[in-house]
Amino acid sequence: MTLNTGQESDQQEADAVPWWKVVLRHDLPASLVVFLVAVPLSLGIALASGAPIVAGLIAAVVGGIVAGAAGGSPLQVSGPAAGLTVVMAETINQFGWAVTCAITVAAGLLQVLFGLSRVARAALAISPAIVHGMLAGIGITIVLGQLHVILGGDSNSSAIDNILQLPGQLLDLHGPATFLGLLTLGILLVWGKLPTAVRKVPAPLAAIVLVTVLAVVTGASAERVDLPSSVLDIQFAPQLPGGGWADFAVAVLTIALIASIESLLSAVAVDKMHTGKRGNFDRELIGQGLGNMTSGALGGLPITGVIVRSSTNVATGARTRASAILHGVWVLLFTALLATVIESIPLAALAGLLVHVGAKLVNTAHIREVLRHGDLSLYVVTVAGVVLIDLLSGVLIGIGLSVLLMLHRTMWSAVHSEGEGDTRRIVIEGALTFLSVPRLSAILNGLPERSTVTLELVVDYLDHAAFDCLHTWQEAHERSGGRVIVDEVGHPWFARGKGGSPIVRKDRAGAAVPRWLAPWSEWMARDGATVEADAPVRIPDQRPAPQCDTPDPAPSHATPLRRGTSEFQTRTAPLVRETMSRLAAGQQPHTLFITCADARIVPNVITTSGPGDMFTVRNVGNLVPPYERHSGDGAAVWSSVEFAVGVLGVSEIVVCGHSSCGAMRALLDGIPEELTGLAGWLGHGEPGLERSRTATPARLDGAEPAHAGDALALHSVLQQLDHLRESPLVRSAVERGELTLTGMYLDVGNAQVYLLDPVTDNFEPAGVRGAAQAR
């Protein structure tokens, strides 16, 4: 999501006024709102983690002041995060609180090293499905644990234990605590539907304050938050373990990785929410690391960038990192001066808040997104791993599955068989690797012994195992009396292997011209006949190898045209059949394209157009006879022009000349007497020849062509456009603005199209300085 232009103008204003005015106008109010959201969340996360309640407040203070000042994402707000509650609960249960603080310090140091090594962006390679699954698993675990607190019991560190004990807890309700927890949850659910003026108060703050006031007024017998007698008298000095260093190291790495990934993903999301300066991810990791080292040393929970607080910060108008820093200052002052207020908060109210937060982590929009991308299995496995085992195991299982899915999608080829009896076609698409060998071998070995088999290889990689499978089967099949025809589309992987010079790396494969662009000679056998599978493969130097063993159901004496139509029916027809079906009722071309009959000119290729786009007229020299001869031998051209303009209503007429034109050379050098028909037709080119001798030289990209024939081709295009204007029908359509006349020229040798600039009569390269306008 991107903020509106109002915020963009505010950002421009922030860049133009003194920093202290920006802080007072934007950052100070935003910091107060973020502070009000942060306090109840920090208390609830500490409760869910099994840490001392004050540890959540310490983390909030440090996250705001230290990470806010040192981090690389100016508008991100850091603090204790729900994403780490499960890991922290397990860590505290295993090591105790003092050692857990040491683990937090060590994890922070590791994050600093991550930032200094500039690996921050590598974490973004983790699939979004795993991240969403991790958050959903955390949310489910939080909900399962905090439901027990709402019901008046104690939360277990194991999600499975929480599930098994939940029925018993429902049968033994603790009235006041349950009522307060459910009331908190109810307020959070309905708050978003209240009037806008009411909703200006953050929902978490409103719910905790209202329920706390009710508990104090009624004297409800529910367990309250317990703070040390002096909040500022910190007693939680980090302590190294007496043994079990391997477990200690695993815990450090786990917290460092999870905190880093969550912070980076939050920073990416924050960048999408505003139009100001983008975040520096490596610096952000360093800031997060310094924050965790400080928080752990003071007895606080680990911190991460938190999307809930960060989005609130942006939405309430923050412009600089001062907002995050000030929010930490407000938390410190609140904790020091109003500790008695905190001790009035019922634990069940905080549990209700956490149930709401946890449930929101299971985001249905994320589920729909991963479903659309085909990653639902990855999401489900990650969720199950986080809930049933632990967070790190769930993430690692998700990463492992993502690698397997990647291998399946990128290295698993599609293999299917077509045909019946003794004539079969085996189509293989994708990357043909060892992963596909078992399935490929089963299909090949199931073919009849004496059958004729066409192997259609549409592959973008062929490894040694797959090549050996194909080659070995081919030899065995031919020894048994069968026939194998190999048809490679694209790079000749199999042909190179058979020729003794296989390509072993995909990035070293030569780019093969697609069959629909290449001449027949590029992909057919040189003699036009089918090449048998055991024929020697010649690999020319300095150019892509020819296709190996081009198939053709027609006899070996089939002409190139017959083989081309066979290729069309096999490959192209299935792709264009739907388009052709829509065009069957009639044509509505947008362009009349007049060009030379030269075999090197393929109008649809040089204009990137397809069926139904252009009404094409071809003749020797791309000539348009003067209008005065429209009823004589020029009738063929002019009838097409009148049909295109008067009936089809084309909006553009293009006259396209080209380099090395035989017709232009004939006009310059003279025409043999026996070619009377050609001589008569090329008489229409005389006006262009005369123009080239008397008019200002025509230019190609600012320079005159080196060859006289090419210069004449440019003048001829200009002359044919003038002949078109002689037609009353064409002239009237141009004057009404309904028709455009365009000059075009193709430099065949350089595959470069030029378009006529109507102002300078200069032919400009297409795609370099923009398409030229019609003349």
mmCIF file of C-alpha atoms in Angstrom, residues 33-385:
data_model
loop_
_atom_site.group_PDB
_atom_site.id
_atom_site.type_symbol
_atom_site.label_atom_id
_atom_site.label_comp_id
_atom_site.label_asym_id
_atom_site.label_seq_id
_atom_site.Cartn_x
_atom_site.Cartn_y
_atom_site.Cartn_z
ATOM 1 C CA VAL A 33 -0.383 7.442 20.216
ATOM 2 C CA VAL A 34 2.260 4.747 19.697
ATOM 3 C CA PHE A 35 3.077 4.877 23.421
ATOM 4 C CA LEU A 36 -0.565 4.237 24.312
ATOM 5 C CA VAL A 37 -0.603 1.183 22.028
ATOM 6 C CA ALA A 38 2.778 -0.108 23.207
ATOM 7 C CA VAL A 39 2.200 -0.254 26.988
ATOM 8 C CA PRO A 40 -0.616 -2.833 27.114
ATOM 9 C CA LEU A 41 0.955 -4.912 24.329
ATOM 10 C CA SER A 42 4.320 -4.988 26.094
ATOM 11 C CA LEU A 43 2.724 -6.145 29.327
ATOM 12 C CA GLY A 44 0.716 -8.814 27.545
ATOM 13 C CA ILE A 45 3.714 -10.166 25.635
ATOM 14 C CA ALA A 46 5.745 -10.417 28.834
ATOM 15 C CA LEU A 47 2.879 -12.339 30.408
ATOM 16 C CA ALA A 48 2.619 -14.723 27.439
ATOM 17 C CA SER A 49 6.377 -15.294 27.436
ATOM 18 C CA GLY A 50 6.494 -16.265 31.102
ATOM 19 C CA ALA A 51 8.956 -13.430 31.761
ATOM 20 C CA PRO A 52 8.767 -10.871 34.579
ATOM 21 C CA ILE A 53 6.157 -8.286 33.636
ATOM 22 C CA VAL A 54 8.656 -5.455 33.891
ATOM 23 C CA ALA A 55 10.778 -7.153 31.190
ATOM 24 C CA GLY A 56 8.188 -6.188 28.591
ATOM 25 C CA LEU A 57 8.333 -2.539 29.610
ATOM 26 C CA ILE A 58 12.145 -2.542 29.601
ATOM 27 C CA ALA A 59 12.100 -3.967 26.061
ATOM 28 C CA ALA A 60 9.620 -1.300 24.978
ATOM 29 C CA VAL A 61 11.832 1.479 26.352
ATOM 30 C CA VAL A 62 15.009 0.084 24.793
ATOM 31 C CA GLY A 63 13.284 -0.708 21.510
ATOM 32 C CA GLY A 64 12.121 2.886 21.230
ATOM 33 C CA ILE A 65 15.250 4.707 22.351
ATOM 34 C CA VAL A 66 18.165 2.478 21.287
ATOM 35 C CA ALA A 67 16.784 0.709 18.189
ATOM 36 C CA GLY A 68 14.907 3.859 17.178
ATOM 37 C CA ALA A 69 18.094 5.924 17.251
ATOM 38 C CA ALA A 70 20.485 3.366 15.724
ATOM 39 C CA GLY A 71 18.211 1.509 13.285
ATOM 40 C CA GLY A 72 18.021 1.974 9.536
ATOM 41 C CA SER A 73 14.254 2.211 9.115
ATOM 42 C CA PRO A 74 13.353 5.696 10.427
ATOM 43 C CA LEU A 75 9.624 5.106 10.901
ATOM 44 C CA GLN A 76 9.816 1.560 12.275
ATOM 45 C CA VAL A 77 8.994 1.147 15.970
ATOM 46 C CA SER A 78 10.642 -1.686 17.887
ATOM 47 C CA GLY A 79 9.735 -3.492 21.092
ATOM 48 C CA PRO A 80 8.789 -6.912 22.461
ATOM 49 C CA ALA A 81 6.988 -8.873 19.732
ATOM 50 C CA ALA A 82 4.303 -11.533 19.786
ATOM 51 C CA GLY A 83 6.332 -13.474 17.242
ATOM 52 C CA LEU A 84 8.898 -14.427 19.874
ATOM 53 C CA THR A 85 6.559 -15.364 22.726
ATOM 54 C CA VAL A 86 6.616 -19.101 22.039
ATOM 55 C CA VAL A 87 10.396 -19.255 21.743
ATOM 56 C CA MET A 88 10.875 -17.112 24.823
ATOM 57 C CA ALA A 89 8.507 -19.251 26.879
ATOM 58 C CA GLU A 90 10.475 -22.369 25.942
ATOM 59 C CA THR A 91 13.821 -20.648 26.530
ATOM 60 C CA ILE A 92 12.860 -19.314 29.963
ATOM 61 C CA ASN A 93 11.479 -22.713 30.949
ATOM 62 C CA GLN A 94 14.739 -24.410 29.881
ATOM 63 C CA PHE A 95 17.390 -21.938 31.068
ATOM 64 C CA GLY A 96 15.756 -19.655 33.621
ATOM 65 C CA TRP A 97 15.404 -15.905 33.352
ATOM 66 C CA ALA A 98 18.979 -14.798 34.091
ATOM 67 C CA VAL A 99 20.505 -17.073 31.443
ATOM 68 C CA THR A 100 17.763 -16.040 29.019
ATOM 69 C CA CYS A 101 18.923 -12.439 29.427
ATOM 70 C CA ALA A 102 22.449 -13.560 28.469
ATOM 71 C CA ILE A 103 20.996 -15.337 25.436
ATOM 72 C CA THR A 104 19.291 -12.087 24.416
ATOM 73 C CA VAL A 105 22.589 -10.185 24.688
ATOM 74 C CA ALA A 106 24.400 -12.818 22.591
ATOM 75 C CA ALA A 107 21.592 -12.828 20.006
ATOM 76 C CA GLY A 108 21.920 -9.043 19.742
ATOM 77 C CA LEU A 109 25.664 -9.350 19.144
ATOM 78 C CA LEU A 110 24.972 -11.890 16.402
ATOM 79 C CA GLN A 111 22.497 -9.481 14.793
ATOM 80 C CA VAL A 112 25.158 -6.752 14.766
ATOM 81 C CA LEU A 113 27.489 -9.155 12.976
ATOM 82 C CA PHE A 114 24.696 -9.956 10.498
ATOM 83 C CA GLY A 115 24.327 -6.256 9.751
ATOM 84 C CA LEU A 116 28.057 -5.654 9.387
ATOM 85 C CA SER A 117 28.362 -8.594 6.973
ATOM 86 C CA ARG A 118 25.606 -7.065 4.778
ATOM 87 C CA VAL A 119 23.476 -10.203 4.609
ATOM 88 C CA ALA A 120 20.242 -8.492 5.587
ATOM 89 C CA ARG A 121 18.537 -8.871 2.224
ATOM 90 C CA ALA A 122 19.270 -12.601 2.158
ATOM 91 C CA ALA A 123 16.576 -13.095 4.788
ATOM 92 C CA LEU A 124 14.028 -11.745 2.314
ATOM 93 C CA ALA A 125 14.579 -14.836 0.155
ATOM 94 C CA ILE A 126 12.425 -16.821 2.579
ATOM 95 C CA SER A 127 9.082 -17.582 1.010
ATOM 96 C CA PRO A 128 6.224 -15.307 2.161
ATOM 97 C CA ALA A 129 4.183 -18.484 2.738
ATOM 98 C CA ILE A 130 6.680 -19.542 5.430
ATOM 99 C CA VAL A 131 6.600 -16.108 7.066
ATOM 100 C CA HIS A 132 2.805 -15.991 7.038
ATOM 101 C CA GLY A 133 2.691 -19.585 8.295
ATOM 102 C CA MET A 134 5.134 -18.748 11.079
ATOM 103 C CA LEU A 135 3.011 -15.795 12.207
ATOM 104 C CA ALA A 136 -0.171 -17.858 12.028
ATOM 105 C CA GLY A 137 1.438 -20.661 14.042
ATOM 106 C CA ILE A 138 2.558 -18.136 16.651
ATOM 107 C CA GLY A 139 -0.933 -16.674 16.745
ATOM 108 C CA ILE A 140 -2.569 -20.078 17.242
ATOM 109 C CA THR A 141 -0.082 -20.936 20.007
ATOM 110 C CA ILE A 142 -0.744 -17.623 21.769
ATOM 111 C CA VAL A 143 -4.509 -18.119 21.571
ATOM 112 C CA LEU A 144 -4.292 -21.674 22.945
ATOM 113 C CA GLY A 145 -2.113 -20.560 25.848
ATOM 114 C CA GLN A 146 -3.929 -17.373 26.803
ATOM 115 C CA LEU A 147 -7.361 -18.976 26.710
ATOM 116 C CA HIS A 148 -6.310 -20.812 29.867
ATOM 117 C CA VAL A 149 -5.461 -17.506 31.545
ATOM 118 C CA ILE A 150 -8.834 -16.044 30.530
ATOM 119 C CA LEU A 151 -10.524 -19.104 32.007
ATOM 120 C CA GLY A 152 -8.654 -18.569 35.272
ATOM 121 C CA GLY A 153 -5.944 -21.205 34.862
ATOM 122 C CA ASP A 154 -2.274 -21.242 33.890
ATOM 123 C CA SER A 155 -0.805 -21.387 30.410
ATOM 124 C CA ASN A 156 1.457 -24.283 29.406
ATOM 125 C CA SER A 157 4.544 -23.897 27.219
ATOM 126 C CA SER A 158 3.350 -26.766 24.995
ATOM 127 C CA ALA A 159 0.524 -26.098 22.531
ATOM 128 C CA ILE A 160 -0.431 -29.779 22.632
ATOM 129 C CA ASP A 161 -0.766 -29.659 26.444
ATOM 130 C CA ASN A 162 -2.887 -26.531 26.139
ATOM 131 C CA ILE A 163 -5.190 -28.322 23.675
ATOM 132 C CA LEU A 164 -5.489 -31.443 25.859
ATOM 133 C CA GLN A 165 -6.215 -29.483 29.047
ATOM 134 C CA LEU A 166 -8.662 -27.020 27.506
ATOM 135 C CA PRO A 167 -11.803 -29.182 27.968
ATOM 136 C CA GLY A 168 -11.082 -29.547 31.689
ATOM 137 C CA GLN A 169 -10.492 -25.838 31.981
ATOM 138 C CA LEU A 170 -13.879 -25.135 30.394
ATOM 139 C CA LEU A 171 -15.547 -27.289 33.065
ATOM 140 C CA ASP A 172 -13.804 -25.424 35.902
ATOM 141 C CA LEU A 173 -14.348 -21.753 35.112
ATOM 142 C CA HIS A 174 -13.061 -18.984 37.414
ATOM 143 C CA GLY A 175 -15.889 -16.465 37.226
ATOM 144 C CA PRO A 176 -14.340 -12.994 37.715
ATOM 145 C CA ALA A 177 -11.186 -13.694 35.665
ATOM 146 C CA THR A 178 -13.170 -15.290 32.867
ATOM 147 C CA PHE A 179 -15.626 -12.397 32.785
ATOM 148 C CA LEU A 180 -12.867 -9.777 32.649
ATOM 149 C CA GLY A 181 -10.957 -11.627 29.918
ATOM 150 C CA LEU A 182 -14.042 -12.130 27.751
ATOM 151 C CA LEU A 183 -15.088 -8.513 28.299
ATOM 152 C CA THR A 184 -11.654 -7.327 27.103
ATOM 153 C CA LEU A 185 -11.966 -9.493 24.032
ATOM 154 C CA GLY A 186 -15.493 -8.207 23.357
ATOM 155 C CA ILE A 187 -14.405 -4.558 23.580
ATOM 156 C CA LEU A 188 -11.586 -5.184 21.114
ATOM 157 C CA LEU A 189 -13.969 -6.850 18.665
ATOM 158 C CA VAL A 190 -16.586 -4.055 18.675
ATOM 159 C CA TRP A 191 -14.245 -1.085 18.963
ATOM 160 C CA GLY A 192 -13.686 -0.794 15.224
ATOM 161 C CA LYS A 193 -17.448 -0.409 14.647
ATOM 162 C CA LEU A 194 -17.837 2.569 16.998
ATOM 163 C CA PRO A 195 -17.990 6.229 15.822
ATOM 164 C CA THR A 196 -14.799 7.750 14.459
ATOM 165 C CA ALA A 197 -14.400 10.117 17.382
ATOM 166 C CA VAL A 198 -14.368 7.182 19.793
ATOM 167 C CA ARG A 199 -12.009 5.141 17.654
ATOM 168 C CA LYS A 200 -9.335 7.834 17.937
ATOM 169 C CA VAL A 201 -8.460 6.147 21.222
ATOM 170 C CA PRO A 202 -6.423 2.988 20.445
ATOM 171 C CA ALA A 203 -8.515 -0.137 20.973
ATOM 172 C CA PRO A 204 -5.923 -1.973 23.155
ATOM 173 C CA LEU A 205 -5.632 1.019 25.480
ATOM 174 C CA ALA A 206 -9.394 1.480 25.718
ATOM 175 C CA ALA A 207 -10.037 -2.189 26.470
ATOM 176 C CA ILE A 208 -7.361 -2.460 29.173
ATOM 177 C CA VAL A 209 -8.359 0.837 30.836
ATOM 178 C CA LEU A 210 -12.095 0.073 30.879
ATOM 179 C CA VAL A 211 -11.667 -3.455 32.204
ATOM 180 C CA THR A 212 -9.107 -2.357 34.817
ATOM 181 C CA VAL A 213 -11.417 0.398 36.068
ATOM 182 C CA LEU A 214 -14.268 -2.107 36.303
ATOM 183 C CA ALA A 215 -12.081 -4.575 38.203
ATOM 184 C CA VAL A 216 -10.930 -1.895 40.666
ATOM 185 C CA VAL A 217 -14.438 -0.496 41.221
ATOM 186 C CA THR A 218 -16.028 -3.917 41.748
ATOM 187 C CA GLY A 219 -13.083 -5.357 43.658
ATOM 188 C CA ALA A 220 -13.027 -8.399 41.383
ATOM 189 C CA SER A 221 -10.937 -11.243 42.774
ATOM 190 C CA ALA A 222 -8.743 -11.690 39.715
ATOM 191 C CA GLU A 223 -4.985 -12.003 39.670
ATOM 192 C CA ARG A 224 -3.202 -8.704 38.918
ATOM 193 C CA VAL A 225 0.100 -7.655 37.338
ATOM 194 C CA ASP A 226 2.963 -7.999 39.796
ATOM 195 C CA LEU A 227 5.841 -5.501 39.524
ATOM 196 C CA PRO A 228 8.994 -5.260 41.663
ATOM 197 C CA SER A 229 8.793 -2.895 44.601
ATOM 198 C CA SER A 230 11.060 -0.501 42.713
ATOM 199 C CA VAL A 231 10.736 -0.757 38.968
ATOM 200 C CA LEU A 232 13.958 1.163 38.414
ATOM 201 C CA ASP A 233 15.922 -1.157 40.710
ATOM 202 C CA ILE A 234 16.813 -3.686 37.979
ATOM 203 C CA GLN A 235 17.964 -7.039 39.385
ATOM 204 C CA PHE A 236 18.016 -9.154 36.242
ATOM 205 C CA ALA A 237 21.730 -9.179 35.400
ATOM 206 C CA PRO A 238 22.557 -11.639 32.605
ATOM 207 C CA GLN A 239 24.142 -14.881 33.718
ATOM 208 C CA LEU A 240 26.040 -17.442 31.655
ATOM 209 C CA PRO A 241 24.973 -21.088 31.941
ATOM 210 C CA GLY A 242 26.999 -23.614 33.921
ATOM 211 C CA GLY A 243 26.894 -26.074 31.003
ATOM 212 C CA GLY A 244 24.845 -27.106 27.998
ATOM 213 C CA TRP A 245 26.625 -24.714 25.686
ATOM 214 C CA ALA A 246 25.311 -26.391 22.558
ATOM 215 C CA ASP A 247 21.710 -25.741 23.645
ATOM 216 C CA PHE A 248 22.722 -22.210 24.601
ATOM 217 C CA ALA A 249 24.163 -21.613 21.112
ATOM 218 C CA VAL A 250 21.031 -23.003 19.437
ATOM 219 C CA ALA A 251 18.851 -20.677 21.497
ATOM 220 C CA VAL A 252 21.033 -17.679 20.585
ATOM 221 C CA LEU A 253 20.890 -18.497 16.872
ATOM 222 C CA THR A 254 17.143 -19.135 16.996
ATOM 223 C CA ILE A 255 16.314 -15.811 18.650
ATOM 224 C CA ALA A 256 18.748 -13.894 16.434
ATOM 225 C CA LEU A 257 17.309 -15.351 13.228
ATOM 226 C CA ILE A 258 13.644 -14.959 14.168
ATOM 227 C CA ALA A 259 14.130 -11.429 15.481
ATOM 228 C CA SER A 260 16.097 -10.463 12.376
ATOM 229 C CA ILE A 261 13.604 -11.900 9.915
ATOM 230 C CA GLU A 262 10.613 -10.361 11.679
ATOM 231 C CA SER A 263 12.345 -6.967 11.864
ATOM 232 C CA LEU A 264 13.335 -7.012 8.203
ATOM 233 C CA LEU A 265 9.888 -8.035 7.018
ATOM 234 C CA SER A 266 8.362 -5.305 9.153
ATOM 235 C CA ALA A 267 10.818 -2.765 7.689
ATOM 236 C CA VAL A 268 9.839 -3.801 4.154
ATOM 237 C CA ALA A 269 6.167 -3.353 5.025
ATOM 238 C CA VAL A 270 6.829 0.075 6.557
ATOM 239 C CA ASP A 271 8.634 1.214 3.405
ATOM 240 C CA LYS A 272 5.464 0.444 1.451
ATOM 241 C CA MET A 273 3.397 2.620 3.764
ATOM 242 C CA HIS A 274 5.112 5.954 3.188
ATOM 243 C CA THR A 275 6.842 7.975 0.471
ATOM 244 C CA GLY A 276 9.816 9.187 2.495
ATOM 245 C CA LYS A 277 13.347 7.875 2.784
ATOM 246 C CA ARG A 278 13.713 4.111 2.250
ATOM 247 C CA GLY A 279 15.129 1.940 5.008
ATOM 248 C CA ASN A 280 18.717 0.693 5.208
ATOM 249 C CA PHE A 281 18.266 -2.992 6.080
ATOM 250 C CA ASP A 282 21.854 -3.655 7.155
ATOM 251 C CA ARG A 283 21.806 -0.673 9.506
ATOM 252 C CA GLU A 284 18.425 -1.808 10.783
ATOM 253 C CA LEU A 285 19.924 -5.153 11.803
ATOM 254 C CA ILE A 286 22.756 -3.357 13.599
ATOM 255 C CA GLY A 287 20.238 -1.181 15.431
ATOM 256 C CA GLN A 288 18.140 -4.194 16.395
ATOM 257 C CA GLY A 289 21.285 -5.971 17.627
ATOM 258 C CA LEU A 290 22.349 -3.025 19.788
ATOM 259 C CA GLY A 291 18.820 -2.856 21.157
ATOM 260 C CA ASN A 292 18.803 -6.543 22.098
ATOM 261 C CA MET A 293 22.217 -6.300 23.729
ATOM 262 C CA THR A 294 20.944 -3.387 25.819
ATOM 263 C CA SER A 295 17.575 -4.976 26.615
ATOM 264 C CA GLY A 296 19.149 -8.273 27.671
ATOM 265 C CA ALA A 297 21.714 -6.491 29.844
ATOM 266 C CA LEU A 298 18.932 -4.583 31.651
ATOM 267 C CA GLY A 299 16.693 -7.627 32.088
ATOM 268 C CA GLY A 300 14.326 -7.011 29.199
ATOM 269 C CA LEU A 301 12.773 -9.254 26.547
ATOM 270 C CA PRO A 302 14.236 -9.457 23.033
ATOM 271 C CA ILE A 303 13.024 -6.751 20.686
ATOM 272 C CA THR A 304 12.076 -6.734 17.002
ATOM 273 C CA GLY A 305 10.538 -4.295 14.601
ATOM 274 C CA VAL A 306 6.796 -4.530 15.298
ATOM 275 C CA ILE A 307 4.363 -3.963 12.456
ATOM 276 C CA VAL A 308 1.431 -3.026 14.739
ATOM 277 C CA ARG A 309 3.299 -0.138 16.360
ATOM 278 C CA SER A 310 5.085 0.825 13.136
ATOM 279 C CA SER A 311 1.872 1.055 11.111
ATOM 280 C CA THR A 312 0.320 3.154 13.900
ATOM 281 C CA ASN A 313 3.377 5.407 13.802
ATOM 282 C CA VAL A 314 3.049 6.016 10.058
ATOM 283 C CA ALA A 315 -0.728 6.366 10.123
ATOM 284 C CA THR A 316 -0.595 9.036 12.844
ATOM 285 C CA GLY A 317 1.768 11.233 10.852
ATOM 286 C CA ALA A 318 5.327 10.506 12.035
ATOM 287 C CA ARG A 319 8.043 11.933 9.791
ATOM 288 C CA THR A 320 11.363 11.080 11.476
ATOM 289 C CA ARG A 321 12.895 8.579 13.903
ATOM 290 C CA ALA A 322 12.188 11.052 16.723
ATOM 291 C CA SER A 323 8.702 9.571 17.078
ATOM 292 C CA ALA A 324 10.015 6.080 17.887
ATOM 293 C CA ILE A 325 12.573 7.493 20.328
ATOM 294 C CA LEU A 326 10.001 9.673 22.115
ATOM 295 C CA HIS A 327 7.574 6.749 22.454
ATOM 296 C CA GLY A 328 10.304 4.908 24.387
ATOM 297 C CA VAL A 329 10.772 7.939 26.641
ATOM 298 C CA TRP A 330 7.021 8.046 27.418
ATOM 299 C CA VAL A 331 7.031 4.328 28.315
ATOM 300 C CA LEU A 332 9.964 4.910 30.704
ATOM 301 C CA LEU A 333 8.243 7.820 32.423
ATOM 302 C CA PHE A 334 4.945 5.931 32.677
ATOM 303 C CA THR A 335 6.656 2.909 34.191
ATOM 304 C CA ALA A 336 8.631 4.941 36.716
ATOM 305 C CA LEU A 337 5.844 7.268 37.816
ATOM 306 C CA LEU A 338 2.691 5.145 37.454
ATOM 307 C CA ALA A 339 3.732 1.663 38.558
ATOM 308 C CA THR A 340 0.714 1.379 40.855
ATOM 309 C CA VAL A 341 -1.593 1.854 37.856
ATOM 310 C CA ILE A 342 0.076 -1.054 36.079
ATOM 311 C CA GLU A 343 -0.346 -3.274 39.134
ATOM 312 C CA SER A 344 -4.109 -2.724 38.942
ATOM 313 C CA ILE A 345 -4.391 -4.432 35.553
ATOM 314 C CA PRO A 346 -5.941 -7.940 35.695
ATOM 315 C CA LEU A 347 -3.881 -10.646 34.034
ATOM 316 C CA ALA A 348 -7.059 -11.951 32.407
ATOM 317 C CA ALA A 349 -7.485 -8.580 30.652
ATOM 318 C CA LEU A 350 -4.002 -8.814 29.190
ATOM 319 C CA ALA A 351 -4.761 -12.415 28.190
ATOM 320 C CA GLY A 352 -7.885 -11.232 26.331
ATOM 321 C CA LEU A 353 -5.765 -8.664 24.510
ATOM 322 C CA LEU A 354 -3.252 -11.368 23.524
ATOM 323 C CA VAL A 355 -5.984 -13.700 22.281
ATOM 324 C CA HIS A 356 -7.144 -10.899 19.999
ATOM 325 C CA VAL A 357 -3.600 -10.185 18.799
ATOM 326 C CA GLY A 358 -2.917 -13.890 18.236
ATOM 327 C CA ALA A 359 -6.127 -14.408 16.288
ATOM 328 C CA LYS A 360 -5.256 -11.487 13.994
ATOM 329 C CA LEU A 361 -1.945 -13.170 13.154
ATOM 330 C CA VAL A 362 -3.992 -15.857 11.356
ATOM 331 C CA ASN A 363 -4.700 -13.543 8.441
ATOM 332 C CA THR A 364 -7.251 -14.819 5.932
ATOM 333 C CA ALA A 365 -5.918 -12.427 3.266
ATOM 334 C CA HIS A 366 -2.509 -14.087 3.603
ATOM 335 C CA ILE A 367 -4.112 -17.517 3.256
ATOM 336 C CA ARG A 368 -5.866 -16.458 0.044
ATOM 337 C CA GLU A 369 -2.596 -15.025 -1.279
ATOM 338 C CA VAL A 370 -0.554 -18.190 -0.695
ATOM 339 C CA LEU A 371 -3.405 -20.238 -2.154
ATOM 340 C CA ARG A 372 -3.316 -18.179 -5.360
ATOM 341 C CA HIS A 373 0.438 -18.755 -5.625
ATOM 342 C CA GLY A 374 0.100 -22.507 -5.054
ATOM 343 C CA ASP A 375 1.926 -22.434 -1.694
ATOM 344 C CA LEU A 376 -0.886 -23.494 0.620
ATOM 345 C CA SER A 377 0.894 -26.747 1.492
ATOM 346 C CA LEU A 378 3.959 -24.746 2.511
ATOM 347 C CA TYR A 379 1.812 -22.522 4.723
ATOM 348 C CA VAL A 380 0.000 -25.435 6.382
ATOM 349 C CA VAL A 381 3.195 -27.394 7.076
ATOM 350 C CA THR A 382 4.847 -24.350 8.652
ATOM 351 C CA VAL A 383 1.805 -23.662 10.847
ATOM 352 C CA ALA A 384 1.661 -27.293 11.965
ATOM 353 C CA GLY A 385 5.378 -27.367 12.732
#
